[in-house]
Amino acid sequence: MTVLFGTSIPVGRANATVTGPGAVPAAGAGAGPCRTPAAAATHRPSEGSVHSWDLSTGVDGPGTRFVTFLSGCPLTCLYCHNPDTMRMRSGKRTSADDVIAEARKYTRFISAAGGGATISGGEPLLQPVFAGELLCRMKNDLGLHTALDTSGYLGSRATDALLRDVDLVLLDIKSWDRETYRKVTGRPLEPTLDFARRLADLGKEVHLRFVLVPGLTDAHENVDGVAAFAATLGNVSRVDVLPFHKLGESKWQALDMPFTLRDTPSPTPAQVDAAKAVFAARGLTAV
């Protein structure tokens, strides 16, 4: 579970200038702000639909991180704990300059805590130009370790240039059984597997995440299918087995969306440990 230092911060107009001891120079000082080629071609600062940002420690990557949640997702996961990020129109149109200005306030603290910046969602690759510029500037202008949190379904939208600015990919593989995957997400599995193989070819570090849902994704053959595939890649440094929870149920209700897993229990500690053991048996580090 992610532990937040406060709550998610609604998007607003950020102060672009930070002064005082330890302040980071303004983005673009000297060489100019980092821009992806696609963003540069627009001749204006990139903008995107942003739900919120926060500081977190937990499943958003190593250390304390500045996490930007982009709005919009092509998947409709049954257990999504942020259904309010599914629609892009639910976010606030925000410039990359504003996001970077907000992140800049915390860079000294984040660096001291061994953290970085994570672009999450929703699905960030639904907005690849905006996500790419944020990753580029977080890494090159602010000097932060960068992570991309993605389902991989839109991995074909991630250019090699975008991935060069990603230090770590947090990749969800929600099921190995194709029918179950489509039931959980509403989409096919193959694009995610293709993206995982591409990341392996690029030597990009991956933390794989698997949500354990009793009666849905917890069958031994399903867990072992994900584990066997991950073991072939050679770049999966960690597997997070995440127990299903219903902390987002109230959001589904507020949005007048049916939460079909309302009667599904969370897995027991023994069930979680059993799933971790399946990944460990394939030579993977499972936590």
CSV table of N, CA, C and O in Angstrom, one decimal, residues 114-204:
chain,number,residue,atom,x,y,z
A,114,GLY,N,16.5,9.2,-1.7
A,114,GLY,CA,16.8,8.2,-2.6
A,114,GLY,C,15.6,7.9,-3.5
A,114,GLY,O,15.4,6.7,-4.0
A,115,GLY,N,14.8,8.9,-3.8
A,115,GLY,CA,13.6,8.7,-4.6
A,115,GLY,C,13.7,9.2,-6.1
A,115,GLY,O,14.8,9.1,-6.7
A,116,GLY,N,12.6,9.7,-6.6
A,116,GLY,CA,12.6,10.2,-7.9
A,116,GLY,C,11.2,10.7,-8.3
A,116,GLY,O,10.5,11.1,-7.5
A,117,ALA,N,10.9,10.6,-9.6
A,117,ALA,CA,9.6,11.0,-10.1
A,117,ALA,C,9.0,9.9,-10.9
A,117,ALA,O,9.7,9.1,-11.6
A,118,THR,N,7.7,9.7,-10.8
A,118,THR,CA,6.9,8.7,-11.4
A,118,THR,C,5.8,9.3,-12.2
A,118,THR,O,5.1,10.2,-11.7
A,119,ILE,N,5.7,8.9,-13.5
A,119,ILE,CA,4.5,9.3,-14.3
A,119,ILE,C,3.5,8.2,-14.3
A,119,ILE,O,3.9,7.1,-14.8
A,120,SER,N,2.3,8.4,-13.8
A,120,SER,CA,1.4,7.3,-13.6
A,120,SER,C,0.0,7.8,-14.2
A,120,SER,O,0.0,8.7,-14.9
A,121,GLY,N,-1.0,7.1,-13.8
A,121,GLY,CA,-2.3,7.5,-14.3
A,121,GLY,C,-3.5,6.9,-13.5
A,121,GLY,O,-3.3,6.6,-12.3
A,122,GLY,N,-4.6,6.5,-14.2
A,122,GLY,CA,-4.7,6.5,-15.6
A,122,GLY,C,-3.6,5.7,-16.3
A,122,GLY,O,-2.9,5.0,-15.7
A,123,GLU,N,-3.5,5.9,-17.6
A,123,GLU,CA,-2.5,5.3,-18.4
A,123,GLU,C,-1.7,6.5,-19.1
A,123,GLU,O,-2.2,7.1,-20.0
A,124,PRO,N,-0.4,6.7,-18.7
A,124,PRO,CA,0.3,7.8,-19.2
A,124,PRO,C,0.6,7.8,-20.7
A,124,PRO,O,0.7,8.8,-21.3
A,125,LEU,N,0.7,6.5,-21.2
A,125,LEU,CA,1.0,6.4,-22.7
A,125,LEU,C,-0.2,6.8,-23.5
A,125,LEU,O,-0.1,6.8,-24.8
A,126,LEU,N,-1.4,7.1,-22.9
A,126,LEU,CA,-2.5,7.7,-23.7
A,126,LEU,C,-2.1,9.1,-24.1
A,126,LEU,O,-2.7,9.6,-25.1
A,127,GLN,N,-1.2,9.7,-23.4
A,127,GLN,CA,-0.7,11.1,-23.7
A,127,GLN,C,0.8,11.0,-23.9
A,127,GLN,O,1.6,11.5,-23.0
A,128,PRO,N,1.3,10.3,-24.9
A,128,PRO,CA,2.8,10.0,-25.0
A,128,PRO,C,3.6,11.3,-25.1
A,128,PRO,O,4.8,11.3,-24.6
A,129,VAL,N,3.2,12.3,-25.8
A,129,VAL,CA,4.0,13.5,-26.0
A,129,VAL,C,4.2,14.2,-24.7
A,129,VAL,O,5.3,14.6,-24.2
A,130,PHE,N,3.1,14.4,-23.9
A,130,PHE,CA,3.1,15.0,-22.6
A,130,PHE,C,3.9,14.2,-21.6
A,130,PHE,O,4.8,14.7,-20.9
A,131,ALA,N,3.6,12.9,-21.6
A,131,ALA,CA,4.4,12.0,-20.7
A,131,ALA,C,5.8,12.1,-21.0
A,131,ALA,O,6.7,12.1,-20.1
A,132,GLY,N,6.2,12.0,-22.3
A,132,GLY,CA,7.6,12.0,-22.7
A,132,GLY,C,8.3,13.3,-22.3
A,132,GLY,O,9.4,13.3,-21.8
A,133,GLU,N,7.6,14.4,-22.4
A,133,GLU,CA,8.3,15.7,-22.0
A,133,GLU,C,8.5,15.7,-20.5
A,133,GLU,O,9.5,16.2,-20.0
A,134,LEU,N,7.5,15.3,-19.7
A,134,LEU,CA,7.6,15.2,-18.3
A,134,LEU,C,8.8,14.4,-17.9
A,134,LEU,O,9.6,14.7,-17.0
A,135,LEU,N,8.9,13.2,-18.5
A,135,LEU,CA,10.0,12.3,-18.1
A,135,LEU,C,11.3,12.9,-18.5
A,135,LEU,O,12.3,12.8,-17.7
A,136,CYS,N,11.4,13.5,-19.7
A,136,CYS,CA,12.6,14.1,-20.1
A,136,CYS,C,13.1,15.2,-19.2
A,136,CYS,O,14.2,15.3,-18.8
A,137,ARG,N,12.2,16.1,-18.8
A,137,ARG,CA,12.5,17.2,-17.9
A,137,ARG,C,12.8,16.8,-16.5
A,137,ARG,O,13.6,17.3,-15.8
A,138,MET,N,12.0,15.8,-16.0
A,138,MET,CA,12.3,15.3,-14.6
A,138,MET,C,13.7,14.7,-14.5
A,138,MET,O,14.4,14.9,-13.5
A,139,LYS,N,14.1,14.0,-15.6
A,139,LYS,CA,15.4,13.3,-15.6
A,139,LYS,C,16.5,14.3,-15.8
A,139,LYS,O,17.5,14.4,-15.1
A,140,ASN,N,16.4,15.1,-16.9
A,140,ASN,CA,17.5,15.9,-17.4
A,140,ASN,C,17.5,17.3,-16.8
A,140,ASN,O,18.6,17.9,-16.5
A,141,ASP,N,16.4,17.9,-16.5
A,141,ASP,CA,16.4,19.3,-15.9
A,141,ASP,C,16.5,19.2,-14.4
A,141,ASP,O,17.1,20.0,-13.8
A,142,LEU,N,15.7,18.2,-13.8
A,142,LEU,CA,15.7,18.1,-12.3
A,142,LEU,C,16.6,17.1,-11.8
A,142,LEU,O,16.9,17.0,-10.6
A,143,GLY,N,17.2,16.2,-12.6
A,143,GLY,CA,18.2,15.2,-12.2
A,143,GLY,C,17.6,14.1,-11.3
A,143,GLY,O,18.3,13.5,-10.5
A,144,LEU,N,16.3,13.8,-11.6
A,144,LEU,CA,15.6,12.8,-10.8
A,144,LEU,C,15.6,11.4,-11.5
A,144,LEU,O,15.5,11.3,-12.7
A,145,HIS,N,15.6,10.4,-10.7
A,145,HIS,CA,15.4,9.0,-11.2
A,145,HIS,C,13.9,9.0,-11.7
A,145,HIS,O,13.0,9.5,-11.0
A,146,THR,N,13.7,8.4,-12.8
A,146,THR,CA,12.4,8.4,-13.4
A,146,THR,C,11.8,7.0,-13.6
A,146,THR,O,12.5,6.0,-13.8
A,147,ALA,N,10.5,7.0,-13.3
A,147,ALA,CA,9.7,5.7,-13.5
A,147,ALA,C,8.5,6.0,-14.3
A,147,ALA,O,7.8,7.0,-14.2
A,148,LEU,N,8.1,5.0,-15.1
A,148,LEU,CA,6.9,5.0,-15.9
A,148,LEU,C,6.0,3.9,-15.4
A,148,LEU,O,6.4,2.7,-15.5
A,149,ASP,N,4.8,4.3,-15.0
A,149,ASP,CA,3.8,3.3,-14.4
A,149,ASP,C,2.8,3.0,-15.5
A,149,ASP,O,2.0,3.9,-15.9
A,150,THR,N,2.8,1.8,-16.1
A,150,THR,CA,1.9,1.6,-17.2
A,150,THR,C,1.4,0.1,-17.3
A,150,THR,O,2.0,-0.8,-16.7
A,151,SER,N,0.3,0.0,-17.9
A,151,SER,CA,-0.2,-1.4,-18.2
A,151,SER,C,0.5,-2.0,-19.4
A,151,SER,O,0.3,-3.2,-19.6
A,152,GLY,N,1.2,-1.2,-20.2
A,152,GLY,CA,1.8,-1.7,-21.3
A,152,GLY,C,0.9,-1.9,-22.6
A,152,GLY,O,1.4,-2.2,-23.7
A,153,TYR,N,-0.4,-1.7,-22.4
A,153,TYR,CA,-1.3,-1.9,-23.5
A,153,TYR,C,-1.0,-0.9,-24.7
A,153,TYR,O,-1.1,-1.3,-25.8
A,154,LEU,N,-0.6,0.3,-24.3
A,154,LEU,CA,-0.2,1.3,-25.4
A,154,LEU,C,1.3,1.4,-25.5
A,154,LEU,O,1.8,2.5,-25.9
A,155,GLY,N,2.0,0.3,-25.2
A,155,GLY,CA,3.5,0.4,-25.3
A,155,GLY,C,4.0,0.8,-26.7
A,155,GLY,O,5.1,1.4,-26.8
A,156,SER,N,3.2,0.5,-27.7
A,156,SER,CA,3.7,0.9,-29.1
A,156,SER,C,3.8,2.4,-29.2
A,156,SER,O,4.4,2.9,-30.1
A,157,ARG,N,3.1,3.2,-28.3
A,157,ARG,CA,3.2,4.7,-28.4
A,157,ARG,C,4.4,5.2,-27.7
A,157,ARG,O,4.7,6.4,-27.9
A,158,ALA,N,5.1,4.4,-27.0
A,158,ALA,CA,6.3,4.8,-26.3
A,158,ALA,C,7.5,4.8,-27.3
A,158,ALA,O,8.0,3.7,-27.7
A,159,THR,N,8.0,5.9,-27.7
A,159,THR,CA,9.1,5.9,-28.7
A,159,THR,C,10.4,5.6,-27.9
A,159,THR,O,10.5,5.6,-26.7
A,160,ASP,N,11.4,5.2,-28.7
A,160,ASP,CA,12.7,4.9,-28.1
A,160,ASP,C,13.2,6.2,-27.4
A,160,ASP,O,13.9,6.0,-26.3
A,161,ALA,N,12.9,7.4,-27.9
A,161,ALA,CA,13.4,8.6,-27.3
A,161,ALA,C,12.7,8.7,-25.9
A,161,ALA,O,13.4,9.1,-24.9
A,162,LEU,N,11.4,8.4,-25.8
A,162,LEU,CA,10.7,8.5,-24.5
A,162,LEU,C,11.4,7.5,-23.6
A,162,LEU,O,11.6,7.9,-22.4
A,163,LEU,N,11.6,6.3,-24.0
A,163,LEU,CA,12.1,5.3,-23.1
A,163,LEU,C,13.5,5.5,-22.7
A,163,LEU,O,13.9,5.1,-21.6
A,164,ARG,N,14.3,6.3,-23.4
A,164,ARG,CA,15.7,6.7,-23.0
A,164,ARG,C,15.6,7.5,-21.7
A,164,ARG,O,16.6,7.5,-20.9
A,165,ASP,N,14.5,8.2,-21.5
A,165,ASP,CA,14.4,9.0,-20.3
A,165,ASP,C,13.7,8.3,-19.1
A,165,ASP,O,13.4,8.9,-18.1
A,166,VAL,N,13.5,7.0,-19.3
A,166,VAL,CA,12.9,6.2,-18.2
A,166,VAL,C,13.9,5.3,-17.6
A,166,VAL,O,14.6,4.5,-18.3
A,167,ASP,N,14.1,5.4,-16.3
A,167,ASP,CA,15.1,4.5,-15.6
A,167,ASP,C,14.4,3.2,-15.2
A,167,ASP,O,15.1,2.2,-15.1
A,168,LEU,N,13.1,3.2,-14.9
A,168,LEU,CA,12.4,2.1,-14.4
A,168,LEU,C,11.0,2.1,-15.0
A,168,LEU,O,10.3,3.1,-15.0
A,169,VAL,N,10.6,0.9,-15.4
A,169,VAL,CA,9.2,0.7,-15.8
A,169,VAL,C,8.4,-0.1,-14.8
A,169,VAL,O,8.9,-1.2,-14.4
A,170,LEU,N,7.3,0.4,-14.3
A,170,LEU,CA,6.4,-0.3,-13.4
A,170,LEU,C,5.4,-0.9,-14.3
A,170,LEU,O,4.5,-0.2,-14.8
A,171,LEU,N,5.5,-2.2,-14.6
A,171,LEU,CA,4.6,-2.8,-15.6
A,171,LEU,C,3.6,-3.8,-15.0
A,171,LEU,O,4.0,-4.7,-14.3
A,172,ASP,N,2.4,-3.6,-15.3
A,172,ASP,CA,1.3,-4.5,-14.8
A,172,ASP,C,1.0,-5.6,-15.8
A,172,ASP,O,0.7,-5.3,-17.0
A,173,ILE,N,1.1,-6.8,-15.3
A,173,ILE,CA,0.6,-7.9,-16.1
A,173,ILE,C,-0.5,-8.5,-15.2
A,173,ILE,O,-0.3,-9.2,-14.2
A,174,LYS,N,-1.7,-8.3,-15.6
A,174,LYS,CA,-2.9,-8.5,-14.8
A,174,LYS,C,-3.4,-10.0,-14.8
A,174,LYS,O,-4.1,-10.4,-13.9
A,175,SER,N,-3.0,-10.7,-15.8
A,175,SER,CA,-3.4,-12.1,-15.9
A,175,SER,C,-2.6,-12.7,-17.0
A,175,SER,O,-2.2,-12.1,-18.0
A,176,TRP,N,-2.4,-14.1,-16.9
A,176,TRP,CA,-1.8,-14.8,-18.0
A,176,TRP,C,-2.9,-15.4,-18.9
A,176,TRP,O,-2.7,-15.5,-20.1
A,177,ASP,N,-3.9,-15.9,-18.3
A,177,ASP,CA,-5.0,-16.4,-19.0
A,177,ASP,C,-5.7,-15.3,-19.8
A,177,ASP,O,-6.1,-14.3,-19.3
A,178,ARG,N,-5.8,-15.5,-21.1
A,178,ARG,CA,-6.3,-14.4,-22.0
A,178,ARG,C,-7.7,-14.0,-21.7
A,178,ARG,O,-8.1,-12.9,-21.7
A,179,GLU,N,-8.5,-15.1,-21.5
A,179,GLU,CA,-10.0,-14.8,-21.2
A,179,GLU,C,-10.1,-14.0,-19.9
A,179,GLU,O,-10.9,-13.0,-19.8
A,180,THR,N,-9.3,-14.3,-18.9
A,180,THR,CA,-9.4,-13.6,-17.6
A,180,THR,C,-8.9,-12.2,-17.8
A,180,THR,O,-9.4,-11.2,-17.2
A,181,TYR,N,-7.8,-12.0,-18.6
A,181,TYR,CA,-7.2,-10.7,-18.8
A,181,TYR,C,-8.3,-9.8,-19.4
A,181,TYR,O,-8.5,-8.6,-19.0
A,182,ARG,N,-9.0,-10.3,-20.4
A,182,ARG,CA,-10.0,-9.5,-21.1
A,182,ARG,C,-11.2,-9.2,-20.1
A,182,ARG,O,-11.7,-8.1,-20.1
A,183,LYS,N,-11.5,-10.2,-19.3
A,183,LYS,CA,-12.6,-9.9,-18.3
A,183,LYS,C,-12.2,-8.9,-17.3
A,183,LYS,O,-13.0,-8.0,-17.0
A,184,VAL,N,-10.9,-8.9,-16.9
A,184,VAL,CA,-10.4,-7.9,-15.9
A,184,VAL,C,-10.3,-6.5,-16.5
A,184,VAL,O,-10.7,-5.5,-15.9
A,185,THR,N,-9.8,-6.4,-17.7
A,185,THR,CA,-9.4,-5.1,-18.3
A,185,THR,C,-10.3,-4.6,-19.5
A,185,THR,O,-10.3,-3.4,-19.8
A,186,GLY,N,-11.0,-5.6,-20.1
A,186,GLY,CA,-11.7,-5.2,-21.3
A,186,GLY,C,-10.9,-5.1,-22.6
A,186,GLY,O,-11.4,-4.8,-23.6
A,187,ARG,N,-9.6,-5.6,-22.5
A,187,ARG,CA,-8.7,-5.5,-23.6
A,187,ARG,C,-7.9,-6.8,-23.7
A,187,ARG,O,-7.8,-7.6,-22.8
A,188,PRO,N,-7.2,-7.0,-24.9
A,188,PRO,CA,-6.4,-8.2,-25.0
A,188,PRO,C,-5.0,-8.0,-24.3
A,188,PRO,O,-4.5,-6.9,-24.1
A,189,LEU,N,-4.4,-9.2,-24.0
A,189,LEU,CA,-3.1,-9.2,-23.3
A,189,LEU,C,-1.9,-9.0,-24.2
A,189,LEU,O,-0.9,-8.4,-23.8
A,190,GLU,N,-2.0,-9.4,-25.5
A,190,GLU,CA,-0.8,-9.4,-26.3
A,190,GLU,C,0.0,-8.1,-26.4
A,190,GLU,O,1.2,-8.1,-26.4
A,191,PRO,N,-0.7,-6.9,-26.5
A,191,PRO,CA,0.2,-5.7,-26.6
A,191,PRO,C,1.1,-5.5,-25.4
A,191,PRO,O,2.2,-5.0,-25.5
A,192,THR,N,0.6,-5.9,-24.2
A,192,THR,CA,1.4,-5.8,-23.0
A,192,THR,C,2.6,-6.7,-23.1
A,192,THR,O,3.7,-6.3,-22.7
A,193,LEU,N,2.4,-7.9,-23.5
A,193,LEU,CA,3.5,-8.9,-23.7
A,193,LEU,C,4.5,-8.4,-24.7
A,193,LEU,O,5.7,-8.5,-24.5
A,194,ASP,N,4.0,-7.8,-25.8
A,194,ASP,CA,4.9,-7.3,-26.8
A,194,ASP,C,5.8,-6.1,-26.2
A,194,ASP,O,7.0,-6.1,-26.5
A,195,PHE,N,5.2,-5.3,-25.4
A,195,PHE,CA,5.9,-4.2,-24.8
A,195,PHE,C,6.9,-4.7,-23.8
A,195,PHE,O,8.1,-4.2,-23.7
A,196,ALA,N,6.6,-5.8,-23.0
A,196,ALA,CA,7.5,-6.3,-22.1
A,196,ALA,C,8.7,-6.9,-22.8
A,196,ALA,O,9.9,-6.7,-22.3
A,197,ARG,N,8.5,-7.6,-23.9
A,197,ARG,CA,9.6,-8.1,-24.7
A,197,ARG,C,10.5,-7.0,-25.2
A,197,ARG,O,11.8,-7.1,-25.3
A,198,ARG,N,9.9,-5.9,-25.7
A,198,ARG,CA,10.7,-4.8,-26.2
A,198,ARG,C,11.5,-4.2,-25.1
A,198,ARG,O,12.7,-3.8,-25.3
A,199,LEU,N,11.0,-4.0,-23.9
A,199,LEU,CA,11.7,-3.5,-22.8
A,199,LEU,C,12.9,-4.4,-22.4
A,199,LEU,O,14.0,-3.9,-22.1
A,200,ALA,N,12.7,-5.7,-22.6
A,200,ALA,CA,13.8,-6.6,-22.3
A,200,ALA,C,14.9,-6.4,-23.4
A,200,ALA,O,16.1,-6.4,-23.0
A,201,ASP,N,14.5,-6.3,-24.6
A,201,ASP,CA,15.5,-6.1,-25.7
A,201,ASP,C,16.3,-4.8,-25.5
A,201,ASP,O,17.5,-4.7,-25.8
A,202,LEU,N,15.6,-3.8,-24.9
A,202,LEU,CA,16.3,-2.5,-24.6
A,202,LEU,C,17.1,-2.6,-23.3
A,202,LEU,O,17.8,-1.6,-23.0
A,203,GLY,N,17.0,-3.6,-22.5
A,203,GLY,CA,17.7,-3.7,-21.2
A,203,GLY,C,17.1,-2.8,-20.2
A,203,GLY,O,17.8,-2.4,-19.3
A,204,LYS,N,15.8,-2.4,-20.3
A,204,LYS,CA,15.2,-1.5,-19.4
A,204,LYS,C,14.8,-2.2,-18.1
A,204,LYS,O,14.1,-3.2,-18.2
